[in-house]
GROMACS .gro file of C-alpha atoms in nm:
model
  226
    1UNK     CA    1   0.000   0.000   0.000
    2UNK     CA    2   0.130   0.342  -0.101
    3UNK     CA    3  -0.014   0.632   0.098
    4UNK     CA    4   0.032   1.008   0.072
    5UNK     CA    5   0.005   1.194   0.405
    6UNK     CA    6  -0.045   1.568   0.370
    7UNK     CA    7   0.055   1.875   0.570
    8UNK     CA    8   0.274   1.730   0.843
    9UNK     CA    9   0.462   2.060   0.856
   10UNK     CA   10   0.344   2.405   0.753
   11UNK     CA   11   0.524   2.612   0.489
   12UNK     CA   12   0.683   2.830   0.759
   13UNK     CA   13   0.800   2.525   0.955
   14UNK     CA   14   0.951   2.363   0.647
   15UNK     CA   15   1.126   2.687   0.558
   16UNK     CA   16   1.291   2.695   0.903
   17UNK     CA   17   1.388   2.328   0.874
   18UNK     CA   18   1.549   2.389   0.533
   19UNK     CA   19   1.737   2.690   0.666
   20UNK     CA   20   1.880   2.482   0.950
   21UNK     CA   21   1.971   2.192   0.720
   22UNK     CA   22   2.145   2.425   0.474
   23UNK     CA   23   2.384   2.527   0.753
   24UNK     CA   24   2.467   2.167   0.847
   25UNK     CA   25   2.773   1.964   0.752
   26UNK     CA   26   2.681   1.676   0.521
   27UNK     CA   27   2.859   1.342   0.483
   28UNK     CA   28   2.872   1.091   0.198
   29UNK     CA   29   2.540   0.905   0.184
   30UNK     CA   30   2.719   0.574   0.121
   31UNK     CA   31   2.798   0.559   0.494
   32UNK     CA   32   2.452   0.423   0.574
   33UNK     CA   33   2.400   0.213   0.261
   34UNK     CA   34   2.428  -0.163   0.239
   35UNK     CA   35   2.698  -0.323   0.024
   36UNK     CA   36   2.484  -0.346  -0.289
   37UNK     CA   37   2.301  -0.014  -0.240
   38UNK     CA   38   2.626   0.179  -0.194
   39UNK     CA   39   2.718   0.107  -0.556
   40UNK     CA   40   2.428   0.319  -0.683
   41UNK     CA   41   2.388   0.575  -0.403
   42UNK     CA   42   2.513   0.924  -0.488
   43UNK     CA   43   2.393   1.176  -0.233
   44UNK     CA   44   2.479   1.342   0.096
   45UNK     CA   45   2.342   1.264   0.439
   46UNK     CA   46   2.346   1.398   0.792
   47UNK     CA   47   2.542   1.160   1.011
   48UNK     CA   48   2.329   0.931   1.227
   49UNK     CA   49   2.287   1.082   1.570
   50UNK     CA   50   2.352   1.437   1.446
   51UNK     CA   51   2.188   1.682   1.692
   52UNK     CA   52   1.989   1.849   1.413
   53UNK     CA   53   1.862   1.513   1.288
   54UNK     CA   54   1.754   1.426   1.643
   55UNK     CA   55   1.573   1.758   1.685
   56UNK     CA   56   1.385   1.757   1.355
   57UNK     CA   57   1.331   1.381   1.363
   58UNK     CA   58   1.184   1.402   1.713
   59UNK     CA   59   0.936   1.669   1.602
   60UNK     CA   60   0.843   1.458   1.300
   61UNK     CA   61   0.777   1.147   1.508
   62UNK     CA   62   0.566   1.344   1.755
   63UNK     CA   63   0.345   1.455   1.465
   64UNK     CA   64   0.318   1.104   1.324
   65UNK     CA   65   0.225   0.937   1.654
   66UNK     CA   66  -0.068   1.181   1.675
   67UNK     CA   67  -0.171   1.143   1.310
   68UNK     CA   68  -0.479   0.917   1.278
   69UNK     CA   69  -0.421   0.827   0.912
   70UNK     CA   70  -0.059   0.729   0.972
   71UNK     CA   71  -0.149   0.518   1.276
   72UNK     CA   72  -0.433   0.348   1.088
   73UNK     CA   73  -0.219   0.269   0.783
   74UNK     CA   74   0.113   0.179   0.945
   75UNK     CA   75  -0.001   0.027   1.277
   76UNK     CA   76   0.347   0.117   1.405
   77UNK     CA   77   0.532  -0.084   1.667
   78UNK     CA   78   0.879   0.072   1.626
   79UNK     CA   79   1.012   0.359   1.416
   80UNK     CA   80   1.374   0.395   1.308
   81UNK     CA   81   1.502   0.745   1.398
   82UNK     CA   82   1.457   0.967   1.091
   83UNK     CA   83   1.759   1.030   0.870
   84UNK     CA   84   1.811   1.323   0.632
   85UNK     CA   85   1.956   1.335   0.283
   86UNK     CA   86   2.051   1.589   0.020
   87UNK     CA   87   2.059   1.544  -0.358
   88UNK     CA   88   2.214   1.796  -0.600
   89UNK     CA   89   2.444   1.819  -0.905
   90UNK     CA   90   2.313   1.500  -1.065
   91UNK     CA   91   2.292   1.307  -0.737
   92UNK     CA   92   2.071   1.000  -0.755
   93UNK     CA   93   2.006   0.661  -0.598
   94UNK     CA   94   1.956   0.369  -0.834
   95UNK     CA   95   1.704   0.090  -0.795
   96UNK     CA   96   1.735  -0.096  -0.465
   97UNK     CA   97   1.537  -0.267  -0.190
   98UNK     CA   98   1.587  -0.147   0.166
   99UNK     CA   99   1.766  -0.371   0.417
  100UNK     CA  100   1.523  -0.593   0.606
  101UNK     CA  101   1.667  -0.520   0.953
  102UNK     CA  102   1.814  -0.189   1.069
  103UNK     CA  103   2.008  -0.176   1.398
  104UNK     CA  104   1.963   0.158   1.575
  105UNK     CA  105   2.301   0.321   1.621
  106UNK     CA  106   2.413   0.332   1.984
  107UNK     CA  107   2.134   0.099   2.094
  108UNK     CA  108   2.084  -0.279   2.116
  109UNK     CA  109   1.744  -0.232   1.952
  110UNK     CA  110   1.672  -0.329   1.592
  111UNK     CA  111   1.385  -0.239   1.359
  112UNK     CA  112   1.235  -0.472   1.100
  113UNK     CA  113   1.172  -0.248   0.800
  114UNK     CA  114   0.815  -0.328   0.698
  115UNK     CA  115   0.738   0.023   0.572
  116UNK     CA  116   0.958   0.290   0.415
  117UNK     CA  117   0.878   0.660   0.454
  118UNK     CA  118   1.000   0.976   0.282
  119UNK     CA  119   0.919   1.329   0.399
  120UNK     CA  120   0.979   1.585   0.124
  121UNK     CA  121   1.136   1.908   0.252
  122UNK     CA  122   1.208   2.101  -0.070
  123UNK     CA  123   0.954   2.287  -0.279
  124UNK     CA  124   0.909   2.070  -0.592
  125UNK     CA  125   0.947   2.377  -0.815
  126UNK     CA  126   1.290   2.449  -0.668
  127UNK     CA  127   1.457   2.143  -0.824
  128UNK     CA  128   1.439   1.931  -1.138
  129UNK     CA  129   1.434   1.553  -1.119
  130UNK     CA  130   1.452   1.388  -0.777
  131UNK     CA  131   1.132   1.186  -0.816
  132UNK     CA  132   1.097   0.885  -0.588
  133UNK     CA  133   1.012   0.601  -0.827
  134UNK     CA  134   0.845   0.298  -0.667
  135UNK     CA  135   0.764  -0.030  -0.837
  136UNK     CA  136   0.492  -0.255  -0.699
  137UNK     CA  137   0.238  -0.508  -0.823
  138UNK     CA  138   0.023  -0.224  -0.959
  139UNK     CA  139   0.298  -0.070  -1.172
  140UNK     CA  140   0.544   0.218  -1.137
  141UNK     CA  141   0.467   0.525  -0.925
  142UNK     CA  142   0.657   0.854  -0.953
  143UNK     CA  143   0.634   1.059  -0.634
  144UNK     CA  144   0.737   1.422  -0.594
  145UNK     CA  145   0.537   1.582  -0.315
  146UNK     CA  146   0.503   1.937  -0.182
  147UNK     CA  147   0.737   2.027   0.103
  148UNK     CA  148   0.608   1.902   0.438
  149UNK     CA  149   0.424   1.599   0.295
  150UNK     CA  150   0.505   1.230   0.343
  151UNK     CA  151   0.474   0.910   0.144
  152UNK     CA  152   0.480   0.562   0.297
  153UNK     CA  153   0.514   0.239   0.100
  154UNK     CA  154   0.621  -0.124   0.156
  155UNK     CA  155   0.994  -0.147   0.224
  156UNK     CA  156   1.001  -0.460   0.008
  157UNK     CA  157   0.933  -0.243  -0.299
  158UNK     CA  158   1.200  -0.183  -0.561
  159UNK     CA  159   1.257   0.193  -0.571
  160UNK     CA  160   1.500   0.465  -0.679
  161UNK     CA  161   1.554   0.842  -0.670
  162UNK     CA  162   1.591   1.011  -1.008
  163UNK     CA  163   1.895   1.237  -1.068
  164UNK     CA  164   1.856   1.595  -0.945
  165UNK     CA  165   1.967   1.808  -1.238
  166UNK     CA  166   1.885   2.152  -1.094
  167UNK     CA  167   1.860   2.281  -0.740
  168UNK     CA  168   1.864   2.078  -0.420
  169UNK     CA  169   1.631   1.805  -0.296
  170UNK     CA  170   1.618   1.776   0.083
  171UNK     CA  171   1.422   1.496   0.249
  172UNK     CA  172   1.391   1.284   0.559
  173UNK     CA  173   1.362   0.907   0.533
  174UNK     CA  174   1.301   0.633   0.786
  175UNK     CA  175   1.143   0.294   0.840
  176UNK     CA  176   0.856   0.154   1.044
  177UNK     CA  177   0.819  -0.189   1.200
  178UNK     CA  178   0.447  -0.254   1.194
  179UNK     CA  179   0.247  -0.469   1.433
  180UNK     CA  180   0.121  -0.637   1.114
  181UNK     CA  181   0.411  -0.731   0.887
  182UNK     CA  182   0.210  -0.829   0.574
  183UNK     CA  183   0.127  -0.533   0.351
  184UNK     CA  184  -0.193  -0.695   0.218
  185UNK     CA  185  -0.321  -0.742   0.574
  186UNK     CA  186  -0.235  -0.383   0.669
  187UNK     CA  187  -0.417  -0.260   0.358
  188UNK     CA  188  -0.731  -0.456   0.447
  189UNK     CA  189  -0.726  -0.327   0.805
  190UNK     CA  190  -0.674   0.030   0.684
  191UNK     CA  191  -0.972   0.006   0.446
  192UNK     CA  192  -1.188  -0.137   0.726
  193UNK     CA  193  -1.081   0.135   0.969
  194UNK     CA  194  -1.154   0.410   0.716
  195UNK     CA  195  -1.500   0.259   0.657
  196UNK     CA  196  -1.565   0.244   1.032
  197UNK     CA  197  -1.465   0.609   1.072
  198UNK     CA  198  -1.687   0.714   0.781
  199UNK     CA  199  -1.989   0.524   0.917
  200UNK     CA  200  -1.926   0.665   1.265
  201UNK     CA  201  -1.951   1.017   1.123
  202UNK     CA  202  -2.253   0.951   0.897
  203UNK     CA  203  -2.466   0.691   1.079
  204UNK     CA  204  -2.322   0.665   1.432
  205UNK     CA  205  -2.614   0.459   1.564
  206UNK     CA  206  -2.613   0.197   1.288
  207UNK     CA  207  -2.606  -0.152   1.445
  208UNK     CA  208  -2.362  -0.283   1.179
  209UNK     CA  209  -2.093  -0.058   1.326
  210UNK     CA  210  -2.057  -0.284   1.628
  211UNK     CA  211  -2.014  -0.593   1.409
  212UNK     CA  212  -1.770  -0.423   1.172
  213UNK     CA  213  -1.561  -0.283   1.458
  214UNK     CA  214  -1.553  -0.624   1.623
  215UNK     CA  215  -1.437  -0.786   1.299
  216UNK     CA  216  -1.160  -0.526   1.266
  217UNK     CA  217  -1.027  -0.592   1.614
  218UNK     CA  218  -1.052  -0.968   1.579
  219UNK     CA  219  -0.848  -0.953   1.259
  220UNK     CA  220  -0.594  -0.723   1.425
  221UNK     CA  221  -0.575  -0.961   1.722
  222UNK     CA  222  -0.510  -1.252   1.484
  223UNK     CA  223  -0.243  -1.077   1.276
  224UNK     CA  224  -0.068  -0.844   1.521
  225UNK     CA  225   0.281  -0.920   1.649
  226UNK     CA  226   0.370  -0.700   1.947
   0.00000   0.00000   0.00000
């Protein structure tokens, strides 16, 4: 399931984030790539644990944990601390699949990467190229969102970032370990939850709501791994 989540940060907030990131020191993005991915990764990245990454990443996660659509779609159990990257001057990242397990730096904890997430931080008119291209069973999706908006998609998807031929593309990226590891099951639960919310608004006293809500929770109980 590919899902676009809008307006996590306002235009003013994103502008301040970009200003801070533009003053930061960037390292070679290959430092956090796997052996195969490093061959096709050409970008810059804030070092893991960088104070600025912790500050902005913490604010991002606070927003997400309070975002009903994100919670409904991802059913998050763990979230890998957000990382930040920078593409310019032809920088790109060829087709790859994200590593299945990501150890959190400086911690014994690990995150199974069920879901990948990218938060766009640059105005799409300020750079050429830089589309996130995702392949799944329904075809190829090209994603280039307004600044402050997020896309989530299965981490098992083959994906790439197109070369940035003008300007600078700033983004945050991270991974989610879901309580429900199968994407098809998460998609079904998300559709059910959205239907329940719609019926609750429109016909809150309808007796079928109780049955539908019970079915949702029984499926979640069967599939969840916590």
